[in-house]
């Protein structure tokens, strides 16, 4: 095992003693700390309460556009804008419980719309701006969305499928009659509207600033996010206002957010990380956030950290690997001294990346594990707990995680099995407040998560060591069985990227008559390396040495890029389907 990393932050962590907190944890205490007295609306707690306090003029959001334009928004401005959006929606006939989907680039209106929707008790459905017409149709149709808020540059895609969406009454277009609030380039402002479309700016202009925020029952739906399963169309995971308890306390204890922090979550709200930790969680803590409309670009990313003085940074392993690939010369050009805490989520964090982080930032990167369904971080590395590189860390206080077999028996340390979370009793909390409450309109698939009594099964396999650290193996369906050995693709990918020539790797199990499956690796080379038989052999040999004889890739294919989801996960399912000539399935989450 790698050496533990002890020193992680020079500030006193918000969670100074993990063991004590885990032992004595009570959700009731969090409720009291947040002052959560129902009925209450998450938007009042995350925005309005600050706008009415001394934080009124504190910057809530630093926005940077794709072309480098930028603006700041205070909590007061967020309150005012979201109130008007709430009123605009009421004027258009939206009522409590109606679904309002948001299909916008990462501009201010995306954030204020989600808040405004929550304020009137409607249910927000954030979607990635890169979605194509089919992905839009599936989500809008399944959820029965009444209104869509989109941008002039994206509206064409909805026109292609609108006929198939009988419940969609209005499309509100940002940037059609005036440049949008966040000065988005190219939104010229004079796009003629079509039947059924209304201008966001015009409607907002008419709407009053004062809004009576809807008092919500904690169990009322707040947002729906669609996530892919192994089969079928994406599932609409439903979350409720009660989630705010989990949002608040995980942001405080795991992200370690403090009053003076400038926090940057690189995720889009179309992915649950961007909704929970790029919007609600940090604002429930009154924290200043940064958002960047543009795509990944190493220099631009580093310059954001430098220019805004980012202190806490929540990102994904893919992004970190790409930064690593960009090389040490790039990082040296920027002053990144403001950074004090870095976290990652979404896929396994390779120990190699942690080592690189220690070198270039002088900081340990903290892995966190959770899912769209769990609604908040469930397993994490904390500033007060030594990090074991390659481990996802320990369960968040108030949740019990375990490795179980198919009958629900806990397996002893070291054994791989199903990663499961204890669920206790009926709703509302089923174990923790942010647990999904339903899959929209799909009771059957929802129940599939709970077929082992007493447990929520995550679909992941993992093991736990004797000290309670959890180690990810793979998605249950990604695990490779080769000659009787269980091999997690991550294990192999992680070892592959340690080879000097390998930038990125995706690994699948390929059916083999002799071995059940063999390991096949798809590899993107670093600059300056060319595919060759010699290099192939060298890489195989490297892994054989690193891991074991059964874990080395018997087949290697060099590629220009690895297919990934928009949230940066390697799409092994797609690699496999292409390899085997099978249907590619739902590609709506595939990155361009
Ligand atoms: O397989 C696990 C992987 O991502 C899955 C959840 O995907 P999604 O709902 O899109 O993620 C939401 C944001 C967290 C998990 O079942 N995953 C997530 N975090 C990690 C991870 N795999 C390994 N290590 C992680 N830290």
Coordinates of C-alpha atoms and ligand atoms in Angstrom, one line a residue:
X1 CA 0.0 0.0 0.0
X2 CA 1.0 3.6 -0.6
X3 CA 2.1 5.7 2.3
X4 CA -0.6 7.5 4.1
X5 CA -0.8 11.3 3.7
X6 CA -1.3 13.1 6.9
X7 CA -0.9 16.8 6.5
X8 CA -3.7 18.2 4.4
X9 CA -4.6 21.8 5.4
X10 CA -3.1 24.5 7.5
X11 CA -6.5 25.6 8.8
X12 CA -8.5 23.9 11.5
X13 CA -10.9 21.6 9.7
X14 CA -14.6 22.1 10.1
X15 CA -14.7 18.4 11.1
X16 CA -11.8 18.2 13.5
X17 CA -12.5 14.7 14.8
X18 CA -14.1 12.3 12.4
X19 CA -14.4 9.3 14.8
X20 CA -16.2 11.4 17.4
X21 CA -18.5 12.9 14.8
X22 CA -19.3 9.6 13.3
X23 CA -20.1 8.0 16.7
X24 CA -22.3 10.8 18.0
X25 CA -23.9 11.9 14.8
X26 CA -27.6 13.1 14.8
X27 CA -29.4 14.6 11.8
X28 CA -31.4 16.4 14.4
X29 CA -28.4 18.5 15.4
X30 CA -27.8 19.5 11.8
X31 CA -31.4 20.5 11.5
X32 CA -30.9 22.7 14.5
X33 CA -27.7 24.2 13.3
X34 CA -29.2 25.1 9.9
X35 CA -32.3 26.4 11.7
X36 CA -34.5 24.2 9.6
X37 CA -38.1 24.6 10.7
X38 CA -40.5 23.3 8.1
X39 CA -42.3 24.4 6.1
X40 CA -39.3 25.9 4.4
X41 CA -37.9 26.4 0.9
X42 CA -34.2 25.5 0.1
X43 CA -33.9 28.8 -1.8
X44 CA -34.8 30.8 1.3
X45 CA -32.0 29.1 3.2
X46 CA -29.4 29.2 0.4
X47 CA -30.0 32.6 -1.0
X48 CA -32.6 34.9 0.7
X49 CA -31.4 34.4 4.2
X50 CA -27.9 35.6 3.2
X51 CA -29.4 38.5 1.2
X52 CA -31.2 39.6 4.4
X53 CA -28.1 39.3 6.5
X54 CA -24.6 41.0 6.6
X55 CA -23.8 38.8 3.6
X56 CA -26.1 40.9 1.4
X57 CA -23.3 42.4 -0.6
X58 CA -21.0 39.4 -0.4
X59 CA -20.2 37.9 -3.8
X60 CA -22.2 34.7 -4.2
X61 CA -21.0 34.0 -7.8
X62 CA -18.0 35.0 -9.8
X63 CA -18.9 34.2 -13.4
X64 CA -16.4 33.9 -16.2
X65 CA -17.6 33.4 -19.8
X66 CA -16.1 31.2 -22.4
X67 CA -14.3 34.1 -23.9
X68 CA -13.0 35.4 -20.7
X69 CA -15.7 38.0 -20.0
X70 CA -16.6 38.2 -16.3
X71 CA -19.1 39.5 -13.7
X72 CA -19.9 39.2 -10.0
X73 CA -23.2 38.6 -8.4
X74 CA -24.0 39.2 -4.8
X75 CA -26.4 37.3 -2.7
X76 CA -28.8 40.3 -2.9
X77 CA -28.6 40.2 -6.7
X78 CA -29.3 36.5 -6.8
X79 CA -32.3 37.0 -4.6
X80 CA -33.7 39.8 -6.7
X81 CA -33.1 38.0 -10.0
X82 CA -34.5 34.7 -8.8
X83 CA -37.6 36.4 -7.4
X84 CA -38.3 37.9 -10.8
X85 CA -37.8 34.6 -12.5
X86 CA -40.2 33.0 -10.0
X87 CA -42.8 35.7 -10.8
X88 CA -42.3 35.3 -14.5
X89 CA -43.0 31.6 -14.2
X90 CA -46.1 32.3 -12.1
X91 CA -47.3 34.7 -14.8
X92 CA -46.9 31.9 -17.4
X93 CA -49.1 29.6 -15.3
X94 CA -46.4 27.5 -13.6
X95 CA -47.5 26.1 -10.3
X96 CA -46.1 24.2 -7.4
X97 CA -45.1 20.7 -8.5
X98 CA -44.8 21.5 -12.2
X99 CA -41.6 20.5 -13.9
X100 CA -39.5 23.3 -15.4
X101 CA -36.4 22.2 -17.3
X102 CA -33.4 24.3 -17.9
X103 CA -31.3 23.9 -21.0
X104 CA -28.7 26.7 -20.8
X105 CA -25.0 27.2 -21.0
X106 CA -23.3 27.9 -17.7
X107 CA -24.5 31.5 -17.6
X108 CA -26.0 33.4 -14.7
X109 CA -29.5 32.6 -15.8
X110 CA -28.9 28.9 -15.3
X111 CA -28.3 29.6 -11.6
X112 CA -31.0 32.1 -11.1
X113 CA -33.5 30.0 -13.0
X114 CA -32.9 26.9 -10.8
X115 CA -33.3 29.1 -7.7
X116 CA -36.4 30.8 -9.1
X117 CA -38.0 27.5 -10.0
X118 CA -37.4 26.2 -6.4
X119 CA -38.8 29.4 -5.0
X120 CA -42.3 28.8 -6.5
X121 CA -42.2 25.2 -5.5
X122 CA -41.8 23.9 -9.0
X123 CA -39.4 21.1 -9.9
X124 CA -36.2 22.0 -11.7
X125 CA -34.6 19.8 -14.3
X126 CA -31.1 21.0 -15.2
X127 CA -29.7 19.6 -18.5
X128 CA -26.3 19.8 -20.1
X129 CA -26.2 22.4 -22.8
X130 CA -24.5 19.9 -25.1
X131 CA -27.6 17.6 -25.2
X132 CA -29.0 16.9 -28.7
X133 CA -32.7 16.8 -29.6
X134 CA -33.2 13.1 -28.6
X135 CA -31.7 13.5 -25.2
X136 CA -33.9 16.6 -24.7
X137 CA -37.0 14.7 -25.9
X138 CA -36.5 11.8 -23.6
X139 CA -36.1 13.9 -20.6
X140 CA -38.9 16.4 -21.3
X141 CA -41.3 13.7 -22.3
X142 CA -40.6 11.5 -19.4
X143 CA -40.9 14.3 -16.8
X144 CA -43.9 15.9 -18.5
X145 CA -42.1 19.3 -18.3
X146 CA -44.4 22.2 -18.8
X147 CA -41.8 24.9 -19.4
X148 CA -38.3 24.9 -20.8
X149 CA -35.8 27.7 -20.3
X150 CA -33.2 27.8 -23.0
X151 CA -30.9 30.1 -24.9
X152 CA -31.1 31.6 -28.3
X153 CA -28.1 29.6 -29.4
X154 CA -29.7 26.3 -28.4
X155 CA -33.4 26.6 -29.2
X156 CA -33.1 25.1 -32.6
X157 CA -32.6 21.7 -31.0
X158 CA -35.9 21.9 -29.1
X159 CA -37.8 22.8 -32.3
X160 CA -36.8 19.5 -33.8
X161 CA -38.7 17.6 -31.1
X162 CA -41.3 20.0 -29.8
X163 CA -44.1 18.3 -31.8
X164 CA -43.5 15.2 -29.7
X165 CA -43.9 17.0 -26.4
X166 CA -47.6 17.6 -25.8
X167 CA -47.1 18.8 -22.3
X168 CA -44.5 21.4 -23.1
X169 CA -46.4 24.7 -23.1
X170 CA -43.7 27.4 -23.2
X171 CA -40.2 27.7 -24.2
X172 CA -38.5 30.7 -22.6
X173 CA -35.6 32.0 -24.6
X174 CA -32.6 33.8 -23.0
X175 CA -30.7 36.2 -25.2
X176 CA -33.3 36.5 -28.0
X177 CA -34.5 40.0 -27.3
X178 CA -31.5 41.4 -25.4
X179 CA -28.0 40.2 -24.6
X180 CA -28.3 37.9 -21.6
X181 CA -27.4 39.2 -18.2
X182 CA -24.0 37.5 -18.2
X183 CA -22.9 39.3 -21.4
X184 CA -22.7 36.1 -23.3
X185 CA -21.1 36.8 -26.6
X186 CA -23.1 36.0 -29.7
X187 CA -26.4 36.4 -28.0
X188 CA -26.9 39.5 -30.2
X189 CA -30.4 40.1 -29.0
X190 CA -32.5 40.2 -32.1
X191 CA -33.6 36.7 -32.8
X192 CA -37.3 36.5 -33.9
X193 CA -39.3 34.4 -31.6
X194 CA -41.6 31.6 -32.9
X195 CA -45.0 30.5 -31.8
X196 CA -44.9 29.3 -28.2
X197 CA -41.6 31.0 -27.4
X198 CA -41.3 33.9 -25.0
X199 CA -38.4 36.2 -24.4
X200 CA -36.8 35.7 -21.0
X201 CA -35.6 39.2 -20.7
X202 CA -39.0 40.7 -21.7
X203 CA -40.9 38.5 -19.3
X204 CA -38.4 39.1 -16.5
X205 CA -38.6 42.8 -17.1
X206 CA -42.3 42.8 -16.5
X207 CA -42.1 40.7 -13.4
X208 CA -42.0 42.2 -9.9
X209 CA -39.0 41.9 -7.6
X210 CA -41.0 40.9 -4.6
X211 CA -41.9 37.3 -4.4
X212 CA -43.6 35.3 -1.6
X213 CA -41.4 32.2 -1.6
X214 CA -43.5 29.1 -1.5
X215 CA -43.3 27.3 1.9
X216 CA -42.5 23.7 1.1
X217 CA -43.0 20.4 2.9
X218 CA -39.5 18.9 3.2
X219 CA -40.7 16.0 1.2
X220 CA -41.8 18.1 -1.8
X221 CA -39.7 17.5 -5.0
X222 CA -36.9 20.0 -5.7
X223 CA -35.1 18.7 -8.7
X224 CA -35.0 15.8 -11.2
X225 CA -31.7 14.6 -12.8
X226 CA -31.5 11.9 -15.4
X227 CA -28.8 9.4 -15.1
X228 CA -28.0 6.3 -17.2
X229 CA -28.5 2.8 -16.0
X230 CA -27.0 -0.3 -17.6
X231 CA -30.2 -0.8 -19.6
X232 CA -33.1 1.3 -20.9
X233 CA -33.5 5.0 -21.1
X234 CA -32.1 7.4 -18.5
X235 CA -33.8 7.3 -15.2
X236 CA -35.2 10.5 -13.6
X237 CA -33.9 10.6 -10.1
X238 CA -36.1 12.7 -7.9
X239 CA -34.8 14.8 -5.0
X240 CA -36.6 16.8 -2.4
X241 CA -36.2 20.0 -0.3
X242 CA -35.1 17.8 2.6
X243 CA -31.8 17.2 0.7
X244 CA -30.6 20.6 2.0
X245 CA -29.6 19.0 5.3
X246 CA -27.1 16.7 3.5
X247 CA -26.1 19.5 1.1
X248 CA -25.3 21.8 4.0
X249 CA -23.4 19.5 6.2
X250 CA -21.4 17.6 3.6
X251 CA -20.3 21.0 2.1
X252 CA -19.2 22.1 5.5
X253 CA -17.4 18.9 6.6
X254 CA -16.1 17.4 3.4
X255 CA -15.5 20.5 1.2
X256 CA -14.4 22.2 4.4
X257 CA -15.9 25.5 3.2
X258 CA -15.3 28.5 5.4
X259 CA -16.6 32.1 5.2
X260 CA -13.6 33.5 3.4
X261 CA -13.2 30.7 0.9
X262 CA -13.4 31.2 -2.9
X263 CA -14.7 27.9 -4.0
X264 CA -14.7 26.5 -7.6
X265 CA -16.7 23.4 -8.5
X266 CA -15.9 22.6 -12.2
X267 CA -19.0 20.5 -12.7
X268 CA -22.0 21.6 -14.8
X269 CA -25.4 21.6 -13.0
X270 CA -26.5 19.1 -15.6
X271 CA -24.6 16.6 -13.5
X272 CA -25.5 16.2 -9.9
X273 CA -22.2 17.4 -8.7
X274 CA -22.9 20.8 -10.3
X275 CA -26.3 21.1 -8.8
X276 CA -25.5 20.0 -5.3
X277 CA -21.9 21.3 -4.9
X278 CA -21.9 24.0 -7.6
X279 CA -25.1 25.6 -6.4
X280 CA -27.0 24.6 -3.2
X281 CA -24.4 23.2 -0.8
X282 CA -21.9 26.0 -0.9
X283 CA -24.6 28.7 -0.9
X284 CA -26.3 27.1 2.1
X285 CA -22.9 27.7 3.7
X286 CA -22.9 31.3 2.5
X287 CA -19.8 30.7 0.4
X288 CA -18.5 32.6 -2.7
X289 CA -18.4 30.4 -5.7
X290 CA -16.7 30.6 -9.1
X291 CA -18.2 29.3 -12.3
X292 CA -16.6 29.1 -15.7
X293 CA -18.8 28.8 -18.8
X294 CA -16.1 27.4 -21.0
X295 CA -14.7 24.0 -21.6
X296 CA -11.5 22.4 -20.2
X297 CA -8.3 24.1 -21.2
X298 CA -5.3 23.7 -19.0
X299 CA -4.0 27.3 -19.1
X300 CA -7.4 28.9 -18.7
X301 CA -8.2 26.7 -15.7
X302 CA -5.0 27.5 -14.0
X303 CA -5.5 31.2 -14.7
X304 CA -9.0 31.0 -13.1
X305 CA -7.4 29.7 -9.9
X306 CA -4.9 32.5 -10.0
X307 CA -7.1 35.4 -10.9
X308 CA -10.0 34.6 -8.5
X309 CA -7.7 33.3 -5.8
X310 CA -9.6 30.0 -5.6
X311 CA -9.0 28.3 -2.3
X312 CA -11.1 25.2 -2.4
X313 CA -11.4 23.3 -5.7
X314 CA -13.8 20.4 -6.4
X315 CA -13.1 18.7 -9.7
X316 CA -12.8 15.3 -11.5
X317 CA -10.0 12.8 -12.0
X318 CA -10.2 13.2 -15.8
X319 CA -9.6 16.9 -15.5
X320 CA -6.7 16.3 -13.2
X321 CA -5.2 13.7 -15.5
X322 CA -5.6 16.2 -18.4
X323 CA -3.8 18.9 -16.4
X324 CA -1.1 16.3 -15.6
X325 CA -0.8 15.6 -19.3
X326 CA -0.4 19.3 -20.1
X327 CA 2.9 19.1 -18.3
X328 CA 4.8 20.8 -15.5
X329 CA 5.8 23.8 -17.7
X330 CA 2.3 25.1 -17.9
X331 CA 1.6 24.9 -14.2
X332 CA 4.8 26.8 -13.4
X333 CA 3.4 29.9 -15.3
X334 CA 0.7 30.4 -12.7
X335 CA 0.6 31.4 -9.1
X336 CA -1.6 28.8 -7.5
X337 CA -0.7 29.6 -3.9
X338 CA -4.3 30.5 -3.0
X339 CA -5.3 26.8 -3.2
X340 CA -5.6 25.2 0.1
X341 CA -7.9 22.2 -0.5
X342 CA -8.6 20.0 -3.5
X343 CA -11.2 17.3 -4.0
X344 CA -12.3 15.0 -6.7
X345 CA -15.3 13.0 -7.6
X346 CA -16.9 10.8 -10.2
X347 CA -14.4 8.1 -10.9
X348 CA -11.5 6.5 -9.2
X349 CA -8.7 8.9 -8.3
X350 CA -5.5 7.3 -9.4
X351 CA -2.7 7.3 -6.7
X352 CA -0.5 8.6 -9.5
X353 CA -2.6 11.7 -9.8
X354 CA -2.4 12.2 -6.0
X355 CA 1.3 12.0 -6.2
X356 CA 1.4 14.6 -9.0
X357 CA -0.9 16.9 -7.0
X358 CA 1.5 16.7 -4.1
X359 CA 4.3 17.7 -6.4
X360 CA 2.7 20.6 -8.3
X361 CA 0.3 22.0 -5.7
X362 CA 1.9 20.7 -2.6
X363 CA -1.6 19.5 -1.6
X364 CA -3.2 16.2 -1.2
X365 CA -6.2 15.6 -3.5
X366 CA -9.2 14.2 -1.6
X367 CA -11.4 11.6 -3.3
X368 CA -15.1 11.6 -2.6
X369 CA -17.7 9.0 -3.6
X370 CA -21.4 9.4 -4.2
X371 CA -24.1 9.0 -6.8
X372 CA -27.0 10.9 -8.4
X373 CA -29.2 8.7 -6.3
X374 CA -27.6 9.4 -3.0
X375 CA -27.9 13.1 -3.5
X376 CA -24.8 14.0 -1.5
X377 CA -21.3 12.7 -0.7
X378 CA -21.5 9.4 1.1
X379 CA -17.9 8.3 1.4
X380 CA -15.0 10.7 1.5
X381 CA -11.6 11.7 2.6
X382 CA -11.6 14.4 5.3
X383 CA -9.0 17.0 6.1
X384 CA -8.6 15.5 9.6
X385 CA -8.2 11.8 8.5
X386 CA -5.0 10.5 6.9
X387 CA -5.5 9.8 3.2
X388 CA -4.6 6.4 1.8
X389 CA -4.0 7.1 -1.9
X390 CA -6.4 5.1 -4.1
X391 CA -9.1 4.8 -1.4
X392 CA -12.4 6.7 -1.5
X393 CA -12.2 7.2 2.2
X394 CA -14.7 6.6 5.0
X395 CA -18.5 6.9 5.2
X396 CA -19.9 10.3 6.0
X397 CA -21.3 10.5 9.6
X398 CA -24.9 9.4 9.6
X399 CA -24.4 6.8 6.9
X400 CA -23.4 3.2 7.2
X401 CA -21.6 1.8 4.3
X402 CA -20.7 -1.9 3.9
X403 CA -19.5 -4.5 1.6
X404 CA -22.2 -7.2 1.3
X405 CA -22.9 -10.4 -0.6
X406 CA -26.0 -11.0 -2.6
X407 CA -27.9 -12.0 0.5
X408 CA -27.1 -8.9 2.5
X409 CA -24.5 -10.4 4.7
X410 CA -21.6 -8.1 5.5
X411 CA -18.3 -9.4 4.2
X412 CA -15.1 -9.1 6.3
X413 CA -12.3 -6.6 5.4
X414 CA -10.4 -7.4 2.2
X415 CA -13.3 -9.2 0.5
X416 CA -14.7 -7.7 -2.6
X417 CA -18.5 -7.5 -2.9
X418 CA -21.4 -5.1 -3.4
X419 CA -21.0 -1.6 -2.0
X420 CA -24.2 -1.0 -0.1
X421 CA -25.6 1.7 2.2
X422 CA -27.8 0.9 5.1
X423 CA -31.4 2.1 4.8
X424 CA -33.5 2.3 7.9
X425 CA -37.2 2.3 7.9
X426 CA -39.6 4.1 5.6
X427 CA -39.3 7.5 4.0
X428 CA -38.7 10.4 4.7
X429 CA -35.1 9.7 5.3
X430 CA -34.4 6.1 4.4
X431 CA -31.0 6.6 6.1
X432 CA -30.0 10.1 5.1
X433 CA -32.0 13.2 4.0
X434 CA -30.7 13.5 0.4
X435 CA -31.5 9.9 -0.6
X436 CA -33.5 9.9 -3.9
X437 CA -37.2 9.6 -3.2
X438 CA -38.3 8.1 -6.5
X439 CA -37.4 7.5 -10.1
X440 CA -39.9 9.7 -11.9
X441 CA -42.7 7.4 -13.1
X442 CA -40.8 4.2 -12.7
X443 CA -41.5 2.5 -9.4
X444 CA -40.3 -0.8 -10.7
X445 CA -36.7 0.4 -11.5
X446 CA -36.7 2.3 -8.2
X447 CA -37.4 -0.9 -6.3
X448 CA -34.5 -2.6 -7.9
X449 CA -32.1 -0.7 -5.8
X450 CA -33.7 -2.2 -2.6
X451 CA -34.0 -5.9 -3.5
X452 CA -31.6 -6.8 -0.6
X453 CA -33.6 -6.1 2.6
X454 CA -32.1 -3.3 4.7
X455 CA -29.7 -2.1 2.0
X456 CA -29.5 0.3 -0.8
X457 CA -27.3 -1.3 -3.4
X458 CA -25.1 1.1 -5.3
X459 CA -24.2 -1.0 -8.4
X460 CA -20.6 -0.6 -7.5
X461 CA -18.2 -3.2 -6.2
X462 CA -15.6 -2.4 -3.6
X463 CA -13.7 -3.7 -0.6
X464 CA -13.1 -2.2 2.8
X465 CA -9.9 -2.5 4.8
X466 CA -9.6 -3.3 8.5
X467 CA -9.4 0.4 9.3
X468 CA -12.6 1.2 7.6
X469 CA -11.3 2.7 4.3
X470 CA -13.3 1.9 1.2
X471 CA -11.6 0.9 -2.0
X472 CA -13.4 1.1 -5.3
X473 CA -13.2 -1.9 -7.7
X474 CA -15.7 -1.0 -10.4
X475 CA -19.3 -0.9 -11.5
X476 CA -20.7 -4.3 -10.8
X477 CA -21.1 -4.7 -14.5
X478 CA -17.6 -3.5 -15.4
X479 CA -15.7 -6.0 -13.3
X480 CA -13.6 -8.3 -15.4
X481 CA -13.5 -12.0 -14.6
X482 CA -10.4 -13.4 -16.2
X483 CA -9.2 -16.9 -15.6
X484 CA -11.2 -16.9 -12.3
X485 CA -9.6 -13.6 -11.1
X486 CA -11.7 -10.6 -10.5
X487 CA -10.0 -7.5 -12.0
X488 CA -11.3 -4.0 -11.7
X489 CA -10.8 -1.9 -14.8
X490 CA -9.7 1.0 -12.7
X491 CA -6.9 -0.9 -11.2
X492 CA -5.5 -1.6 -14.7
X493 CA -6.2 1.9 -16.0
X494 CA -4.5 3.4 -13.0
X495 CA -1.4 1.3 -13.6
X496 CA -1.4 2.1 -17.3
X497 CA -1.4 5.9 -16.8
X498 CA 1.7 5.4 -14.7
X499 CA 3.6 4.3 -17.9
X500 CA 5.6 7.2 -19.3
X501 CA 3.9 7.0 -22.7
X502 CA 0.3 6.7 -21.6
X503 CA -1.9 9.7 -21.2
X504 CA -5.3 8.0 -20.8
X505 CA -6.6 4.5 -20.7
X506 CA -9.9 2.7 -20.8
X507 CA -10.1 -1.0 -20.0
X508 CA -12.8 -3.6 -20.7
X509 CA -13.3 -7.3 -20.4
X510 CA -13.5 -9.0 -23.8
X511 CA -15.1 -12.4 -24.0
X512 CA -12.5 -15.2 -24.5
X513 CA -13.1 -18.9 -24.8
X514 CA -10.2 -19.8 -22.7
X515 CA -10.2 -17.2 -19.9
X516 CA -13.8 -16.1 -19.7
X517 CA -12.6 -12.6 -20.4
X518 CA -9.4 -11.1 -21.4
X519 CA -8.4 -7.5 -20.6
X520 CA -8.3 -5.1 -23.5
X521 CA -6.9 -1.6 -23.1
X522 CA -7.7 1.4 -25.2
X523 CA -4.8 3.9 -24.9
X524 CA -4.2 7.5 -25.7
X525 CA -0.5 8.3 -25.9
X526 CA 1.2 11.3 -24.5
X527 CA 2.7 13.9 -26.8
X528 CA 5.9 12.7 -28.5
X529 CA 5.0 9.0 -28.4
X530 CA 3.9 7.0 -31.4
X531 CA 2.1 3.6 -31.5
X532 CA 4.3 0.7 -32.3
X533 CA 4.5 -3.0 -31.6
X534 CA 7.5 -2.4 -29.4
X535 CA 5.6 0.1 -27.3
X536 CA 2.7 -2.3 -27.0
X537 CA 4.9 -5.0 -25.7
X538 CA 6.6 -2.6 -23.3
X539 CA 3.3 -1.5 -21.9
X540 CA 2.1 -5.0 -21.4
X541 CA 5.3 -5.9 -19.7
X542 CA 5.0 -2.8 -17.5
X543 CA 1.5 -3.9 -16.3
X544 CA 2.5 -7.5 -15.9
X545 CA 5.1 -6.2 -13.5
X546 CA 3.0 -3.6 -11.8
X547 CA -0.1 -5.7 -11.2
X548 CA 0.1 -9.4 -11.9
X549 CA 0.2 -11.8 -14.8
X550 CA -3.6 -12.1 -14.9
X551 CA -4.2 -8.4 -14.9
X552 CA -2.2 -7.3 -17.9
X553 CA -4.0 -6.3 -21.1
X554 CA -3.6 -9.0 -23.7
X555 CA -4.9 -6.6 -26.3
X556 CA -4.0 -3.0 -26.7
X557 CA -5.5 -0.5 -29.1
X558 CA -4.1 3.0 -29.5
X559 CA -6.7 5.7 -30.0
X560 CA -6.9 9.5 -30.4
X561 CA -9.4 9.8 -27.6
X562 CA -11.4 7.7 -25.1
X563 CA -15.2 8.1 -25.1
X564 CA -16.3 9.8 -21.9
X565 CA -19.4 11.1 -20.4
X566 CA -19.8 14.8 -20.0
X567 CA -18.9 14.4 -16.4
X568 CA -15.7 12.8 -17.4
X569 CA -16.3 9.1 -16.8
X570 CA -14.7 6.7 -19.2
X571 CA -17.6 5.0 -21.1
X572 CA -16.4 1.4 -20.8
X573 CA -19.8 0.3 -21.8
X574 CA -19.4 2.1 -25.2
X575 CA -15.8 0.8 -25.7
X576 CA -17.2 -2.7 -25.1
X577 CA -20.2 -2.3 -27.4
X578 CA -18.0 -1.0 -30.2
X579 CA -15.4 -3.7 -29.7
X580 CA -18.1 -6.4 -29.8
X581 CA -20.2 -4.8 -32.5
X582 CA -23.2 -4.5 -30.2
X583 CA -25.8 -1.7 -30.2
X584 CA -24.2 1.4 -28.6
X585 CA -27.2 2.2 -26.4
X586 CA -28.1 5.5 -24.9
X587 CA -25.4 8.0 -25.9
X588 CA -27.0 11.1 -24.6
X589 CA -24.4 11.6 -21.9
X590 CA -21.4 11.1 -24.3
X591 CA -19.0 14.0 -24.4
X592 CA -18.7 15.7 -27.8
Ligands
LIG1 O1 -19.4 4.1 -10.1 C1 -19.4 5.1 -9.2 C2 -18.7 6.4 -9.8 O2 -19.8 7.1 -10.3 C3 -21.0 6.5 -10.0 C4 -22.1 7.5 -9.8 O3 -22.3 8.2 -11.0 P1 -23.1 9.6 -11.0 O4 -24.4 9.3 -10.4 O5 -23.0 10.1 -12.3 O6 -22.1 10.4 -10.1 C5 -22.6 11.4 -9.4 C6 -21.6 12.3 -8.8 C7 -20.8 11.7 -7.8 C8 -20.8 5.6 -8.9 O7 -21.7 4.6 -8.7 N1 -18.0 7.1 -8.8 C9 -18.4 8.3 -8.2 N2 -17.5 8.7 -7.4 C10 -16.4 7.8 -7.5 C11 -16.8 6.8 -8.4 N3 -16.0 5.8 -8.7 C12 -14.8 5.7 -8.1 N4 -14.4 6.6 -7.2 C13 -15.2 7.7 -6.9 N5 -14.7 8.6 -6.0

